mmCIF file of C-alpha atoms in Angstrom:
data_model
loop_
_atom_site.group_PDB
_atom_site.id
_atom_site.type_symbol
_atom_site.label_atom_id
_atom_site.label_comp_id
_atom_site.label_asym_id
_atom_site.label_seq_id
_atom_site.Cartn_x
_atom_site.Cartn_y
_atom_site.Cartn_z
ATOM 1 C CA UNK A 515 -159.290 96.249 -75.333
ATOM 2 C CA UNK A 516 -159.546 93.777 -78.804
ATOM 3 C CA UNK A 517 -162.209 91.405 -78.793
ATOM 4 C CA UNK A 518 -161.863 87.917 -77.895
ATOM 5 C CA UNK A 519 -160.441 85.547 -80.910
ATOM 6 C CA UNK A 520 -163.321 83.262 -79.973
ATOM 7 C CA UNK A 521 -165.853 86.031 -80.985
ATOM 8 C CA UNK A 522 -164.425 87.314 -83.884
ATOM 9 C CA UNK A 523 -162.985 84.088 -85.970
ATOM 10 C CA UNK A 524 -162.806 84.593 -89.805
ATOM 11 C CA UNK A 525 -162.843 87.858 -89.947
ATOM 12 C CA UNK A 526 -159.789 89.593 -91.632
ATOM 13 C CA UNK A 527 -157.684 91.386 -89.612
ATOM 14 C CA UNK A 528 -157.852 94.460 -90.549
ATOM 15 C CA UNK A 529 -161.280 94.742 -89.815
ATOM 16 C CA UNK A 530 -160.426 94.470 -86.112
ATOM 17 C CA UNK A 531 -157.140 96.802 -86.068
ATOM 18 C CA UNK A 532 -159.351 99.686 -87.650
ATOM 19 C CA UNK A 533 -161.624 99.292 -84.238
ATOM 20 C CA UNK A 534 -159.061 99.042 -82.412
ATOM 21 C CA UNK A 535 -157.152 102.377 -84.180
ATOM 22 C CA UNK A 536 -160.925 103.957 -83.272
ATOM 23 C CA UNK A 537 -160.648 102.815 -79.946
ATOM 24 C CA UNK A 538 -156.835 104.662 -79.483
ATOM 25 C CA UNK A 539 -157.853 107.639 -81.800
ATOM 26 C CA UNK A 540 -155.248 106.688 -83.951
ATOM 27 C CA UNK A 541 -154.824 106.837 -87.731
ATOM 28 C CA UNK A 542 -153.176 104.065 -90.213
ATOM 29 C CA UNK A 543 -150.241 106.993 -90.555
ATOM 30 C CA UNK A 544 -149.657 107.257 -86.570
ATOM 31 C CA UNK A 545 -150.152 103.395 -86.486
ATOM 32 C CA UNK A 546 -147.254 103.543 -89.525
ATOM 33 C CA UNK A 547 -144.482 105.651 -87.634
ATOM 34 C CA UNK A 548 -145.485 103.737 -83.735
ATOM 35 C CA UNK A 549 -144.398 100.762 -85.047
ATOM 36 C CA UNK A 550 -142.022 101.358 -87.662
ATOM 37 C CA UNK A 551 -143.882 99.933 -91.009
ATOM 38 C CA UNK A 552 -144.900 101.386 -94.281
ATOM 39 C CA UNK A 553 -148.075 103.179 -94.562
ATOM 40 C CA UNK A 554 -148.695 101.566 -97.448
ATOM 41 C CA UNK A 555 -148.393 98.050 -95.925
ATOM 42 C CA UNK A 556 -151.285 99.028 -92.846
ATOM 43 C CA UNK A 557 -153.159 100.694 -95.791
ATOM 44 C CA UNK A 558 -153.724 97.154 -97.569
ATOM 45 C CA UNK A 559 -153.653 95.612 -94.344
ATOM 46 C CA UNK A 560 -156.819 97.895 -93.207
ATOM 47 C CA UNK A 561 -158.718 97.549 -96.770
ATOM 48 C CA UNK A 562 -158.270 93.538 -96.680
ATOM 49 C CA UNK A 563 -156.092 93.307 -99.530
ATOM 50 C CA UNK A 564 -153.408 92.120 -97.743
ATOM 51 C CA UNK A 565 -152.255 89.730 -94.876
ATOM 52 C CA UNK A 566 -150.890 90.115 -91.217
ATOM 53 C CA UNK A 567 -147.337 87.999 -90.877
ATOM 54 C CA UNK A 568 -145.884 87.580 -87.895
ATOM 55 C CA UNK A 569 -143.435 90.285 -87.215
ATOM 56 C CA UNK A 570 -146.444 92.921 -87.704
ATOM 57 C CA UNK A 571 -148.719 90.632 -85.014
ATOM 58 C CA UNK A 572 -145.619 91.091 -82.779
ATOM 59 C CA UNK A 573 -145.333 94.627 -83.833
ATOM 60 C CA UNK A 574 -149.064 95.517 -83.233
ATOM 61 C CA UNK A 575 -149.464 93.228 -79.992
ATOM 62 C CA UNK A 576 -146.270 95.545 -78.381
ATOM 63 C CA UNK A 577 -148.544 98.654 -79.212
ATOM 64 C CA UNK A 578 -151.800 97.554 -78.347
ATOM 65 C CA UNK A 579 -150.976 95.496 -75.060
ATOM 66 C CA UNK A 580 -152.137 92.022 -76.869
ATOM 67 C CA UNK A 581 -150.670 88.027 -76.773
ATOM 68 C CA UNK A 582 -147.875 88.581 -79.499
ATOM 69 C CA UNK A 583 -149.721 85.744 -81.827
ATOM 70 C CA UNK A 584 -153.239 87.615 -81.476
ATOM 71 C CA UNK A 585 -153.276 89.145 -85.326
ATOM 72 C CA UNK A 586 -151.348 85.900 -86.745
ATOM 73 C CA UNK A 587 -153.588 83.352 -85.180
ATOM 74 C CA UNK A 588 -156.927 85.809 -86.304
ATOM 75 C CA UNK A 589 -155.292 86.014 -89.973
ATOM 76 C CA UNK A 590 -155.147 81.897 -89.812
ATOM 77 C CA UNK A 591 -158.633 81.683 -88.896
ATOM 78 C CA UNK A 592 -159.750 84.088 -91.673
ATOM 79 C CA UNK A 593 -157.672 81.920 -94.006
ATOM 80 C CA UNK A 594 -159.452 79.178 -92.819
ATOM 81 C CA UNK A 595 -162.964 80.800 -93.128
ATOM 82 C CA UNK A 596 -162.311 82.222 -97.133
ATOM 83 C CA UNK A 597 -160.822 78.068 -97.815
ATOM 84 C CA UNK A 598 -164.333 76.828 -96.360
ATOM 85 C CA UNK A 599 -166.637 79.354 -98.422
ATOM 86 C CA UNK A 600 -164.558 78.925 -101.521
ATOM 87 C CA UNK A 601 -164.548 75.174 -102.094
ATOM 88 C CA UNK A 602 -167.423 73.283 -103.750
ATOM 89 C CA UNK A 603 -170.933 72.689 -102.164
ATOM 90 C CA UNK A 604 -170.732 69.069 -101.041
ATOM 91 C CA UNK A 605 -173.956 66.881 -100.872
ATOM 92 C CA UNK A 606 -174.695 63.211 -100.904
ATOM 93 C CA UNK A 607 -176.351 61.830 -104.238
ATOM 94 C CA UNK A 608 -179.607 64.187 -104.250
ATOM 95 C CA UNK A 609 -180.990 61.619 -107.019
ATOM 96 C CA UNK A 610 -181.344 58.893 -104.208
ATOM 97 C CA UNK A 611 -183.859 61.312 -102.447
ATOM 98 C CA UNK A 612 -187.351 61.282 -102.757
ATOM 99 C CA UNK A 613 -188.410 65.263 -103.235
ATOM 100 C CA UNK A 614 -191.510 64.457 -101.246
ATOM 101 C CA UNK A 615 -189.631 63.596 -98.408
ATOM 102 C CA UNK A 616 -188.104 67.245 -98.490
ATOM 103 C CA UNK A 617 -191.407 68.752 -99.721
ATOM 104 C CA UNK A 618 -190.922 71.921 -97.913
ATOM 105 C CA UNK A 619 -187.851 72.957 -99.447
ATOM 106 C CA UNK A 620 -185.686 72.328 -102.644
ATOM 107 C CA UNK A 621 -183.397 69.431 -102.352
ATOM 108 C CA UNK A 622 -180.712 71.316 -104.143
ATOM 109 C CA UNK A 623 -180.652 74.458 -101.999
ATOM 110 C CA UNK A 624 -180.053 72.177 -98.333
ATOM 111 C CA UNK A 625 -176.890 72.824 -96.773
ATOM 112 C CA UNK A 626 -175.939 69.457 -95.300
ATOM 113 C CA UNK A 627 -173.851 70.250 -92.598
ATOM 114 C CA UNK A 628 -175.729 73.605 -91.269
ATOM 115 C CA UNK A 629 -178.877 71.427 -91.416
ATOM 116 C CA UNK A 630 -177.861 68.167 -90.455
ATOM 117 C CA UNK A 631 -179.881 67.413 -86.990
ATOM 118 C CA UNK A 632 -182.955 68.414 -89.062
ATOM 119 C CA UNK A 633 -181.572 66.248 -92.063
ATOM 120 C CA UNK A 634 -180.790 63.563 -90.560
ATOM 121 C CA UNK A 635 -184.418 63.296 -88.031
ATOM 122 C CA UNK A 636 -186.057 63.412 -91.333
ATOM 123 C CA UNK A 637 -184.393 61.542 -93.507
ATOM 124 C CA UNK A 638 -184.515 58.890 -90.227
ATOM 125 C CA UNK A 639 -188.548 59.296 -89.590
ATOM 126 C CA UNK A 640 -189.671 59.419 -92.872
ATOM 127 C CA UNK A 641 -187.004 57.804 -95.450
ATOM 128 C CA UNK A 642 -186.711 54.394 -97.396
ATOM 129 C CA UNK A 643 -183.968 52.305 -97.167
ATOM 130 C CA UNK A 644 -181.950 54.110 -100.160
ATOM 131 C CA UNK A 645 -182.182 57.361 -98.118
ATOM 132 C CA UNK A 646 -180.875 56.068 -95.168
ATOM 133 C CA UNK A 647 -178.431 54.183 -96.687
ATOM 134 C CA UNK A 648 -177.273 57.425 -98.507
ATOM 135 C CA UNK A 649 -177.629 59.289 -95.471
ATOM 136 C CA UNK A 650 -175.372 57.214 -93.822
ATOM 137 C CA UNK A 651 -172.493 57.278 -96.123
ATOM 138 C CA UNK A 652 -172.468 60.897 -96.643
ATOM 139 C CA UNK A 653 -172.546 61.717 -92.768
ATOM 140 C CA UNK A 654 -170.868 58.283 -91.574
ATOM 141 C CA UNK A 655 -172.525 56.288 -88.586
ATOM 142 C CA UNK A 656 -170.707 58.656 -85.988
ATOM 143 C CA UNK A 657 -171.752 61.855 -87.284
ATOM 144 C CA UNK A 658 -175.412 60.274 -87.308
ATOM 145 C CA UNK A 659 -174.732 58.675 -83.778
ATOM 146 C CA UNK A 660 -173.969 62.126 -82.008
ATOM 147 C CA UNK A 661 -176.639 63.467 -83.788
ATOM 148 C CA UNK A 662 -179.527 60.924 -82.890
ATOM 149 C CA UNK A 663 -178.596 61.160 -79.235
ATOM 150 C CA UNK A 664 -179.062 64.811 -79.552
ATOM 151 C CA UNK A 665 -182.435 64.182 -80.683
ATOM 152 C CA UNK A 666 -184.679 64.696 -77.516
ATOM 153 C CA UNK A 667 -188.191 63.961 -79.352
ATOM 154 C CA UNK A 668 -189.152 62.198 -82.109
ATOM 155 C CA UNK A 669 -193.435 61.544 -82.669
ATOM 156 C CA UNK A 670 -192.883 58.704 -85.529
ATOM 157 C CA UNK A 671 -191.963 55.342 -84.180
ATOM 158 C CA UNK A 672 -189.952 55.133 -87.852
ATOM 159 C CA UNK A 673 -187.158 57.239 -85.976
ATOM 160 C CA UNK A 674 -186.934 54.845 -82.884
ATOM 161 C CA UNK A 675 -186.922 51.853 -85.353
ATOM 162 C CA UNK A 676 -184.160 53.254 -87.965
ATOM 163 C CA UNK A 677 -181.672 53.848 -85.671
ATOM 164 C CA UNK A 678 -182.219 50.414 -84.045
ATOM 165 C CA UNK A 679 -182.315 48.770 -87.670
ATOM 166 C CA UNK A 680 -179.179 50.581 -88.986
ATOM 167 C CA UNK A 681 -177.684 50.555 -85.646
ATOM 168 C CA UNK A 682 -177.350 54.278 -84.926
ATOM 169 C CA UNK A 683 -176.775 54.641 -81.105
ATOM 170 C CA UNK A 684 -173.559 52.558 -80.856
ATOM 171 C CA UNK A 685 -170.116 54.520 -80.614
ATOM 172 C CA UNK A 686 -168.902 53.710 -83.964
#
């Protein structure tokens, strides 16, 4: 009847019991006196302002027929997913990169790690030594490694040569 965790990682847990309240045409005061909790509680619950612990995910898996750890383990991914947004951008020294060689975009707007296949076959076709060399110590050989055998096509002979030079096919 819920969703699969795999499907809906990060997103708060209340989210998903109001859908599945829809689903039982059942409101947060029937949901309340079913399992025994405060209104109040499955009011901030619902609205996002306040967390799932584990006696409620046992609670709520009883009613709804669920794996007891369903709402805890979806509240720990949603932790997870507010932690990753909230901390700092991270990028490699943008002063060590040409702006031609992102001309189609502004260096300080890349994400690194959404982008990186695209990053790093550019950076590896058309970058100087100091951009590879940066390249490589943001990402790390392995990241890059993965990545380059990933890379089906490449039309500059630069790629080929880069990874051979810096030695970007070997398991690190």
């Amino acid at each position: 009847m819920l969703p699969d965790l795999e499907k809906i990682k990060g997103v708060h847990p209340g989210a998903v019991l109001k859908l599945a309240l829809k689903k039982k045409d059942m409101n947060s005061s029937e949901l309340a006196r079913a399992i025994d909790e405060h209104k109040q509680t499955l009011s901030a619950i619902l609205n996002g302002r306040r967390a799932v612990n584990p006696k409620l995910s046992i609670k709520l898996a009883q009613l709804f027929d669920i794996p007891a750890d369903y709402f805890s383990l979806l509240q720990a991914s949603y932790v997870v997913q507010q932690a990753l947004e909230s901390r700092p951008k991270q990028t490699p020294d943008l002063k060590r990169f040409r702006k031609a060689l992102f001309w189609d975009t502004q260096l300080d707007k890349i994400d690194w790690n959404k982008n990186k296949r695209a990053v790093i076959k550019r950076v590896l076709e058309r970058g100087n030594q100091q951009e590879i060399e940066e390249l490589i110590k943001y990402y790390g050989k392995q990241t890059i490694s993965k990545v380059v055998l990933s890379i089906k096509t490449s039309y500059l002979p630069s790629f080929e040569e880069n990874v051979k030079h810096y030695s970007l096919t070997e398991q690190q």
